[in-house]
Structure formats: structure tokens, C-alpha cells
Coordinates of C-alpha atoms and ligand atoms in Angstrom, one line a residue:
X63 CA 0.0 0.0 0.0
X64 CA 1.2 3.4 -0.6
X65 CA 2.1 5.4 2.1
X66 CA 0.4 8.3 1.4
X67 CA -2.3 9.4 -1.8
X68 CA -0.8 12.0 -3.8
X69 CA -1.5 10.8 -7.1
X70 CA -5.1 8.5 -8.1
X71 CA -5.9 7.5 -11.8
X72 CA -8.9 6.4 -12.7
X73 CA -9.9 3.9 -15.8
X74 CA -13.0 2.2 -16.9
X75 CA -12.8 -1.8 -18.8
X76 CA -14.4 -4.4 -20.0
X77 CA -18.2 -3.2 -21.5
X78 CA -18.9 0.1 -21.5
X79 CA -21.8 1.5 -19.4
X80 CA -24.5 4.5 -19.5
X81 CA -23.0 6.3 -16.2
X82 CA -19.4 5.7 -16.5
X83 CA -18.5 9.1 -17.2
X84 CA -20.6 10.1 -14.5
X85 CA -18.6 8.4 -12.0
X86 CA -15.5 9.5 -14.1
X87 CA -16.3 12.9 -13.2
X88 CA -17.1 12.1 -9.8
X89 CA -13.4 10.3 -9.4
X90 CA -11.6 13.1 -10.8
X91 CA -13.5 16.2 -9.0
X92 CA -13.6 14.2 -6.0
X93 CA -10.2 13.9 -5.8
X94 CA -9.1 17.4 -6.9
X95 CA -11.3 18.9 -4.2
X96 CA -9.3 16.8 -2.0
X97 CA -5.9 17.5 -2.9
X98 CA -5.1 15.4 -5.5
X99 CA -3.4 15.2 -8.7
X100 CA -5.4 13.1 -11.4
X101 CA -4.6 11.2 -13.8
X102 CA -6.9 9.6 -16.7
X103 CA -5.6 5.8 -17.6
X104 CA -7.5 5.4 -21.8
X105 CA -9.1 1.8 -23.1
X106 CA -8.6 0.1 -19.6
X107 CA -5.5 -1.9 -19.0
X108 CA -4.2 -1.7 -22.2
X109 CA -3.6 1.7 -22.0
X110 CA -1.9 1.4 -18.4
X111 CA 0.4 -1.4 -20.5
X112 CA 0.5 1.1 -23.4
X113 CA 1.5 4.4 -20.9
X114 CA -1.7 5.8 -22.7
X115 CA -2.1 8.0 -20.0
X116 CA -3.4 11.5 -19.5
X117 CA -3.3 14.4 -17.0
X118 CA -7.3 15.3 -15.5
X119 CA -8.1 18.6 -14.9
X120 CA -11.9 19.7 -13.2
X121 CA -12.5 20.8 -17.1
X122 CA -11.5 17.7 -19.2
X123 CA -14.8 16.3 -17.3
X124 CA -17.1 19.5 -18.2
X125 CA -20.3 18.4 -19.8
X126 CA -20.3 14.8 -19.8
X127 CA -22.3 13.6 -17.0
X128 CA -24.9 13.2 -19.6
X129 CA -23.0 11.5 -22.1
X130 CA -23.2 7.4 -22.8
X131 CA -19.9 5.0 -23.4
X132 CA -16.9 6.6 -21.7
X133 CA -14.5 9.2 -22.3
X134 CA -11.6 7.0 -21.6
X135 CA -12.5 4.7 -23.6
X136 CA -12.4 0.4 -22.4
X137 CA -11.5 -2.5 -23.6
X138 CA -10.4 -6.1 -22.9
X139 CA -7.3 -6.4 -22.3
X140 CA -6.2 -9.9 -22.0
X141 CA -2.5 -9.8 -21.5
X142 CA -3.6 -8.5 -17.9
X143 CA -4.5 -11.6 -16.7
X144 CA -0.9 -12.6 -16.8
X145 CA 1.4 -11.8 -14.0
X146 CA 4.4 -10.6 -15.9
X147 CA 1.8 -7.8 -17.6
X148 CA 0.2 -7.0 -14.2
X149 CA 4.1 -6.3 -12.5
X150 CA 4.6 -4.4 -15.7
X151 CA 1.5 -2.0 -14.9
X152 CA 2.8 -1.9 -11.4
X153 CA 5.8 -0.7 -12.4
X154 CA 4.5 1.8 -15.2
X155 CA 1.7 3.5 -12.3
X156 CA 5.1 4.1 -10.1
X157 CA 6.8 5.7 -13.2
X158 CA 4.0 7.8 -13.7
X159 CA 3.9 8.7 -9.9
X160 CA -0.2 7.3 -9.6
X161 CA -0.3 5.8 -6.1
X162 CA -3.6 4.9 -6.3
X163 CA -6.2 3.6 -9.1
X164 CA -10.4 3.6 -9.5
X165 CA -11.2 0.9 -11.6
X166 CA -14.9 1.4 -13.1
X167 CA -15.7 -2.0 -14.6
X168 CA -17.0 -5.1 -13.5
X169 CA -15.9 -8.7 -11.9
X170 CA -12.9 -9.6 -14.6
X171 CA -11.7 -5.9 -14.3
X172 CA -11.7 -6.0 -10.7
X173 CA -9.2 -9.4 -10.6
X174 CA -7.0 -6.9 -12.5
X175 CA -7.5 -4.5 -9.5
X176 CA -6.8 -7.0 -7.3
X177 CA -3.8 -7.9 -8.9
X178 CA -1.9 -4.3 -8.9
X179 CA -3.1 -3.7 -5.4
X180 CA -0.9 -6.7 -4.4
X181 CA 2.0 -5.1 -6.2
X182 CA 1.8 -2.3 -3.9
X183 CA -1.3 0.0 -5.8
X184 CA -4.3 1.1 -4.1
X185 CA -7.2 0.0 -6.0
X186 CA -11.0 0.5 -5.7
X187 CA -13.5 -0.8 -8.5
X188 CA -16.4 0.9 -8.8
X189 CA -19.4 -1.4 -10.3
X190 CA -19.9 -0.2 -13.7
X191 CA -22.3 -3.0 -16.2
X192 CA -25.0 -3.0 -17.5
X193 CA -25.9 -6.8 -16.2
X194 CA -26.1 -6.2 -12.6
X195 CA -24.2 -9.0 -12.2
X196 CA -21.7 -8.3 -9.5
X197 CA -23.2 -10.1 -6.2
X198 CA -21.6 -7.6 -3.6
X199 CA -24.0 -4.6 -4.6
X200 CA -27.8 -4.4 -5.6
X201 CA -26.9 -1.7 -7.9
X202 CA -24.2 -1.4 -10.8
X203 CA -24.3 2.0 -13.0
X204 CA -25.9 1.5 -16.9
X205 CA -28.4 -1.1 -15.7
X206 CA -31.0 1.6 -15.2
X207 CA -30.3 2.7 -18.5
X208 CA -30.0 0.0 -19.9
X209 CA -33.2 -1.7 -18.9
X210 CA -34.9 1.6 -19.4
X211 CA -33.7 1.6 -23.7
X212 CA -34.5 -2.1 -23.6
X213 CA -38.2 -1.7 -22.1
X214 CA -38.8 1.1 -25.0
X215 CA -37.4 -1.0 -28.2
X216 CA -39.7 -3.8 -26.5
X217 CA -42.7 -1.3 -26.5
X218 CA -42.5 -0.7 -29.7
X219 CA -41.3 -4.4 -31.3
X220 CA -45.0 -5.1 -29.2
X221 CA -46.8 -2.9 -31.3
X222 CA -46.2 -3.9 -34.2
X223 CA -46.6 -7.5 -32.9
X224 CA -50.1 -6.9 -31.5
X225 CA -51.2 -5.4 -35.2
X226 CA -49.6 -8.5 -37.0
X227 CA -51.1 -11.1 -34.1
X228 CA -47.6 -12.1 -33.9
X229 CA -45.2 -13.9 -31.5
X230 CA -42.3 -12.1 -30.6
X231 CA -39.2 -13.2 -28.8
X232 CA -36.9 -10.7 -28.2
X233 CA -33.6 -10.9 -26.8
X234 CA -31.7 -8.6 -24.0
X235 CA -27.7 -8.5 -23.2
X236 CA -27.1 -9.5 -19.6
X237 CA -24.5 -11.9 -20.2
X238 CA -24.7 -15.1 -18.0
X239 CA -27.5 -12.8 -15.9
X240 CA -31.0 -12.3 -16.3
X241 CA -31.6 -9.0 -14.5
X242 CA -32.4 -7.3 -17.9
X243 CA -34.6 -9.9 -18.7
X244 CA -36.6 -10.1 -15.8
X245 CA -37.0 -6.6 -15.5
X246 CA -38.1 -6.3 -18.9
X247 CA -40.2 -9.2 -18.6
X248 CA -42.4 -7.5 -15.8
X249 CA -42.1 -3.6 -17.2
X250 CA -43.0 -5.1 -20.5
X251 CA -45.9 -7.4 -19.7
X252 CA -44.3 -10.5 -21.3
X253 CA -46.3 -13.6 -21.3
X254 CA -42.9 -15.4 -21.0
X255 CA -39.5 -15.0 -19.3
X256 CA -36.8 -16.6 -20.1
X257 CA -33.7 -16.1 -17.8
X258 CA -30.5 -18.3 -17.7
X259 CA -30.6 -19.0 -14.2
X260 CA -34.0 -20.6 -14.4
X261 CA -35.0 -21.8 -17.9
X262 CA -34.7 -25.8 -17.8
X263 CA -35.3 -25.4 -22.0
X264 CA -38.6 -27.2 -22.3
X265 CA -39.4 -25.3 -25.9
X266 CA -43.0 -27.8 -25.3
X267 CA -44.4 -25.6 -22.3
X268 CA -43.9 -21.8 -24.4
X269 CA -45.6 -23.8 -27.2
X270 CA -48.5 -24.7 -25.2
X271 CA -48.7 -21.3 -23.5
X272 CA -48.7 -19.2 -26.6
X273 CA -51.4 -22.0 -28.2
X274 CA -53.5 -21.8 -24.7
X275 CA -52.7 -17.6 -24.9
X276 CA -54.5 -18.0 -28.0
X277 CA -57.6 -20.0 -27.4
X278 CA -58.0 -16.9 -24.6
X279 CA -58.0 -14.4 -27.4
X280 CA -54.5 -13.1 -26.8
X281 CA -53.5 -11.4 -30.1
X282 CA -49.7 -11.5 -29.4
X283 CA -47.2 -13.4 -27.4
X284 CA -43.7 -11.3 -25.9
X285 CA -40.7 -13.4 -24.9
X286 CA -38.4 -11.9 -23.4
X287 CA -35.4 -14.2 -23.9
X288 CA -31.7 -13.7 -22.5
X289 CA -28.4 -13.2 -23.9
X290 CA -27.2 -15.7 -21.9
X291 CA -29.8 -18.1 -23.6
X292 CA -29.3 -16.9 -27.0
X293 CA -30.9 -18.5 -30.2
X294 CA -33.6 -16.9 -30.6
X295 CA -34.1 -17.2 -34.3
X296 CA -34.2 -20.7 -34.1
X297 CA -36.4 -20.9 -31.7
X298 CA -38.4 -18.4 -33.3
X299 CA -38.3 -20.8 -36.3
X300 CA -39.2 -23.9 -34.0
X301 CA -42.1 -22.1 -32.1
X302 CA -43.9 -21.0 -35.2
X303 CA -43.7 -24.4 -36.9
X304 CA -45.1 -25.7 -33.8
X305 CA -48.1 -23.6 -32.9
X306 CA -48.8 -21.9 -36.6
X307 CA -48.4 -18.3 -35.0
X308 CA -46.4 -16.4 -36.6
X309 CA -43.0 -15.7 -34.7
X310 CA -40.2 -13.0 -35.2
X311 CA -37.0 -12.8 -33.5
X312 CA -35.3 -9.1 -32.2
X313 CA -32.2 -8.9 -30.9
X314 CA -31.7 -5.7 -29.3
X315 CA -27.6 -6.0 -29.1
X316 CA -25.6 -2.8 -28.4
X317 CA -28.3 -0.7 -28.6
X318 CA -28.5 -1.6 -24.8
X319 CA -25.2 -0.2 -23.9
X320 CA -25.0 3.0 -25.1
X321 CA -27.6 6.6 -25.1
X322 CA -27.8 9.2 -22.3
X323 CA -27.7 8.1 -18.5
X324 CA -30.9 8.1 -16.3
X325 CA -30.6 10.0 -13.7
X326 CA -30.5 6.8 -11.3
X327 CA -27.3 6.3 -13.5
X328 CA -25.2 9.3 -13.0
X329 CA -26.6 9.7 -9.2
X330 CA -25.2 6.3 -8.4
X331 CA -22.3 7.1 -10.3
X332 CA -21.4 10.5 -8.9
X333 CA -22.0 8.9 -5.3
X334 CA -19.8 5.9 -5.8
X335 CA -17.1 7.8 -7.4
X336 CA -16.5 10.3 -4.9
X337 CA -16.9 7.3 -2.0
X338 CA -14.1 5.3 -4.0
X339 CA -11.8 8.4 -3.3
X340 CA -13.0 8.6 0.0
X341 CA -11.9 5.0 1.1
X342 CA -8.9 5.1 -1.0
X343 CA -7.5 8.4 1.1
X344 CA -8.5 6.5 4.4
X345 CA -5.9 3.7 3.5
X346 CA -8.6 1.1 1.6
X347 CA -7.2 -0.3 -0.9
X348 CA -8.3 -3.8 -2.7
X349 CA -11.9 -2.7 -2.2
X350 CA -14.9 -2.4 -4.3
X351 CA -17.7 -0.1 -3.6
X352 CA -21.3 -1.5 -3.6
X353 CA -24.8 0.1 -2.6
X354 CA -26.5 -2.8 -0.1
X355 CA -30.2 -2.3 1.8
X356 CA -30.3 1.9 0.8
X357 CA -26.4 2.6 2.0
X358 CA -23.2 3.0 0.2
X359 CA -20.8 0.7 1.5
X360 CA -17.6 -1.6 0.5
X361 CA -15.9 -5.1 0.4
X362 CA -12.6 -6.5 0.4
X363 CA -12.0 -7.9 -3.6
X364 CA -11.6 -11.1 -2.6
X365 CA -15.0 -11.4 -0.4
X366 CA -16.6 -9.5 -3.2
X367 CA -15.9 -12.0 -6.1
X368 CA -16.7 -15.0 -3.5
X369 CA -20.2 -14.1 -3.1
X370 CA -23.1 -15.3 -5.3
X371 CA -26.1 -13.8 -6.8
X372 CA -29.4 -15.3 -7.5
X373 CA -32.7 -14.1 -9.1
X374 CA -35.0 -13.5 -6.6
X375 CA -37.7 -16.7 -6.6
X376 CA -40.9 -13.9 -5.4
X377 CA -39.8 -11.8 -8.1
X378 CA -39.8 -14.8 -10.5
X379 CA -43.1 -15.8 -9.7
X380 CA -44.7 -12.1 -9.8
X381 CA -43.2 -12.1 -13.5
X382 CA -45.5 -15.0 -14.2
X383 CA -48.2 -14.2 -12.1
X384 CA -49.1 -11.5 -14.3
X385 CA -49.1 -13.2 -17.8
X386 CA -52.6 -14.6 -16.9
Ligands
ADP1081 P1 -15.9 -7.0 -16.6 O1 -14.9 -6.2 -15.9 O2 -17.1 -6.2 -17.2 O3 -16.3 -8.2 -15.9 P2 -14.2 -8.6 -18.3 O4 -14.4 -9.9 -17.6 O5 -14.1 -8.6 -19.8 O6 -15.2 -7.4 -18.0 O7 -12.8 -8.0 -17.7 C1 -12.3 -6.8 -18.1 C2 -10.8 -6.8 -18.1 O8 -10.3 -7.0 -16.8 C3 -10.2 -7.9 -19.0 O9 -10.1 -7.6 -20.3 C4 -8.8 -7.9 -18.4 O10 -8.0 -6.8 -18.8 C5 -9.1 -7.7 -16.9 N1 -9.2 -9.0 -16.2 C6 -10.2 -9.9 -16.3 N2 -9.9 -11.0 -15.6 C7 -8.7 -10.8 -15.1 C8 -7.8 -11.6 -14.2 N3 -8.2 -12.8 -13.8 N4 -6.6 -11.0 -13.8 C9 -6.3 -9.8 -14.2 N5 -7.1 -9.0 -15.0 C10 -8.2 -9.5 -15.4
F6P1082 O1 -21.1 -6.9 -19.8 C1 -21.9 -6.0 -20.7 C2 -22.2 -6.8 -22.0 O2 -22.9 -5.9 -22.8 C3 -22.9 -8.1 -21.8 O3 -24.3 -7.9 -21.6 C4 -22.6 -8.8 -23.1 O4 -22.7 -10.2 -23.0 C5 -21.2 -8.3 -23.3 O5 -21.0 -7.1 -22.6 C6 -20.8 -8.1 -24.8 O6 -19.4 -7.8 -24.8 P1 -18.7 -7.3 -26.1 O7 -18.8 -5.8 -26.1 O8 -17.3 -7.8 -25.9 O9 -19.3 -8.0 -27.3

């Protein structure tokens, strides 16, 4: 650990996230009201690897709190998972006098953080995906966004699937997670959910719903199906020449990533970006911040990537509940 914080850098990786400049701008005014120098790391760990590295003034973050992707740019940088590229980053943050680093990202990126802050970095990752998939927080910035964009496409692909009397499966991002899914599943009325954690892949039962969902007078049939899924054309295919409905396939894709914050978003993100500051100048390091039961708190890395997450089983059932 380093003895004292003179120097932070901040850096966002893996998938970009509706917020992540919020929390950029958090990081780097946070710090500068507190003393600091700042530095801006570009395209995640690559550009620590690459010395792709910038000096933050209160100004280079003017006017993007509202903006989508991030101004640093991310990426995947898999070289970092190898120790010889993680001492390298080590030893370029002490060249570059950075004593200290906030890592927006999710899970992989934070085994990156974890990683430097054994070389003798601070690190703090600050939950930044859209799939809500990190178990030590019930928030992670873009999802709000993100499930927000989602719920409109799905709005409209319903429309037209209403007029048509069509059955419509459309499929959200999320990963190996069905957060998006399930939330679009209830905001969007869907008569079925399908979320990786739960779906056993019995094609037979949706066919008999949307054939049951028609005898009721039902004039269209939503699916919302998951990323994590997938193959939802062939299924499409499989569920029309079953039942004789007619049945489309939408993938949303990137669409889901990107567009203007909510303001959930960039209040999250502005909160946990100045708290990653905070517990860095306390002496924290190895930490990542989550939100858990309406406070701001944090974990230890190591705890954090140990815990599990599972779709809650009354929200499940409410999803289904409803379809009647
Ligand atoms: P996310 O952070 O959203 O989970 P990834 O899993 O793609 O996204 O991880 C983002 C980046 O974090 C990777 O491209 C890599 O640079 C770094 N990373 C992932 N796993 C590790 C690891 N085991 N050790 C060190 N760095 C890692
Ligand atoms: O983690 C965010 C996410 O958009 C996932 O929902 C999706 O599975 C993945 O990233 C796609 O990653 P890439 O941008 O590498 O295609």
C-alpha cells in the first residue's frame, strides 16, 4: 500500500456502461477537491500497458455527466491476466507517480485490481455494467439505463406484434444474468421470461402457453429471452412451426449499452465515485464499492468476487403471475 495518496488514476474496462462518465467525473472532482493530482488511464488496462495516460483537470470532465460510453475509452485487455503484464502496470503506475487507481468496470476488471493492489497499488472498482451482475452490490451503474432503452425497443417491437397477431421473442444482453430480462419481462408485460438462471429449456411448455394464450383471445405473445440463452431465431423458427403463429426474433444488441444516463445512473455514479476516493484516502485499498439495503458501503475484492447472486424466486413468480 502506498504510504500516502498524492497521485489517483482512474480507468474504466471491460463493457462500456450508460454512467461511466458520471462516475469519471465524480473520481476526478472528488479527488481534486481533496488535494489530489489526477490522472486519466485510456481503453482500460491496455492503456496502463501502453503508458496511454493523461493528466485530469476539473474541465476535461465538463459536460459529460450526460453522455453514454466513456470518455476513456475500455476494452479487454487480455495480457492482464498474466502476472508478468500485471508487475509491468505496477511498475509503469510508479513511473507515472499514480499511487492509487479507481477501476470502473465489472468482476474480470476487478481481478486486474486486485492484482496491482498486491503489487503495492491502491485499487478500488467501482461497479460499472449494465448486467447487474456483480453479487456484492444491488446496484451497478448503466443497468438503469439499460433496462430503461430495452423496455422502449420492447414497447415498440409489441406494437407492431399486436397489429400482426404475432409472436415475438426478443432478446436482452445480460450476459450469463438475467436481470435485464426479468425486469423487462415485468415492465414489459411479457407472457414469458426466459432467464438463464432458471430456464430448464422445455421449448414444449412456451408452445402450449402461446397455443392456450390464444384459445383466450391473446393477439400476441412477448418473450423476453436472454443473452445468456441466445438463439432466438431458431427458436423463433421452432415455435412457429409448432403452434402456426407467426413468430419474429429481435435482438436488441448494443443498442442496450450506449444513449444518455438516467438520472439513477449518473446519481449512483457520482456517489460511488466520490466514496471510491473517500476510502482510498482513508488507506482502503483492494476494495470495491457497492450500494447494499439503501447505503453506500464496501468489500474486500476477494469477499466480493466469492459471493453469489441469484434471481430472486418472489420476483420470479410475480413475473408470471401477471401473464394470466
Ligand atoms: P468486466 O470487468 O465487465 O467483468 P471482463 O471480464 O471482460 O469485464 O474483464 C475486463 C478486463 O479486466 C479484462 O479484459 C482484463 O483486462 C481484466 N481482467 C479480467 N480477468 C482478469 C484476471 N483474472 N486477472 C487480471 N485481469 C483480469
Ligand atoms: O457486460 C456487458 C455486456 O454488454 C454483456 O451484456 C454482453 O454479454 C457483453 O458485454 C458483450 O461484450 P462485447 O462488447 O465484448 O461484445
Amino acid at each position: 500500500m502506498a504510504d500516502e495518496i498524492k497521485t489517483v488514476a482512474v480507468l474504466t474496462s471491460g463493457g462500456d456502461a450508460p454512467g461511466m462518465n458520471a462516475a469519471i467525473r465524480s473520481v476526478v472532482r472528488t479527488a481534486i477537491s481533496r488535494g489530489l493530482k489526477v490522472k486519466g488511464i485510456k481503453k482500460g488496462y491496455n492503456g496502463l500497458l501502453n503508458e496511454d495516460i493523461i493528466d485530469m483537470q476539473p474541465r476535461n470532465v465538463s459536460d459529460i455527466i450526460q453522455r453514454g460510453g466513456t470518455i476513456l475509452g475500455t476494452a479487454r485487455c487480455l495480457e492482464f491476466k498474466k502476472a508478468e503484464y500485471q508487475k509491468k502496470g505496477a511498475e509503469i503506475c510508479r513511473k507515472h507517480g499514480i499511487d492509487g487507481i479507481v477501476v470502473i468496470g465489472g468482476d474480470g476488471s476487478y481481478r486486474g485490481a486486485q492484482a496491482l493492489s498486491r503489487l503495492g497499488i491502491n485499487t478500488v472498482g467501482v461497479p460499472g455494467t449494465i448486467d447487474l451482475d456483480i453479487a456484492c452490490t444491488d446496484y451497478t451503474i448503466g443497468f438503469d439505463t439499460a433496462v430503461n432503452t430495452a423496455m422502449e425497443a420492447i414497447d415498440k417491437v409489441k406494437d407492431t406484434s399486436s397489429s400482426h397477431e404475432r409472436c415475438s421473442i426478443i432478446e436482452v444482453m445480460g450476459r450469463n444474468a438475467g436481470y435485464i430480462a426479468l425486469w423487462c419481462g415485468i415492465a414489459n408485460g411479457a407472457e414469458d421470461v426466459l432467464l438463464p438462471e432458471k430456464y430448464d429449456f422445455n421449448e414444449q411448455e412456451i408452445i402450449n402457453h402461446i397455443i392456450e394464450s390464444r384459445k383466450k383471445g391473446k393477439t400476441h405473445h412477448l418473450i423476453i429471452n436472454a443473452e445468456g440463452i441466445g438463439h432466438s431465431t431458431s427458436m423463433a423458427r421452432r415455435i412457429e412451426a409448432a403452434t402456426g403463429v407467426e413468430t419474429r426474433a429481435t435482438i436488441l444488441g448494443y443498442m442496450q449499452r450506449g444513449g444518455n444516463p438516467t438520472a439513477m445512473d449518473r446519481y449512483y455514479a457520482s456517489i460511488m465515485g466520490a466514496y471510491a476516493v473517500d476510502i482510498m484516502l482513508q488507506g482502503k485499498t483492494n476494495r470495491v464499492v457497492g450500494y447494499r439495503n439503501g447505503v453506500f458501503t464496501d468489500f474486500d475484492i476477494e469477499d466480493a468476487l466469492k459471493m453469489q447472486k441469484n434471481i430472486d424466486e418472489y420476483q420470479f413468480e410475480v413475473a408470471h403471475l401477471l401473464t394470466v
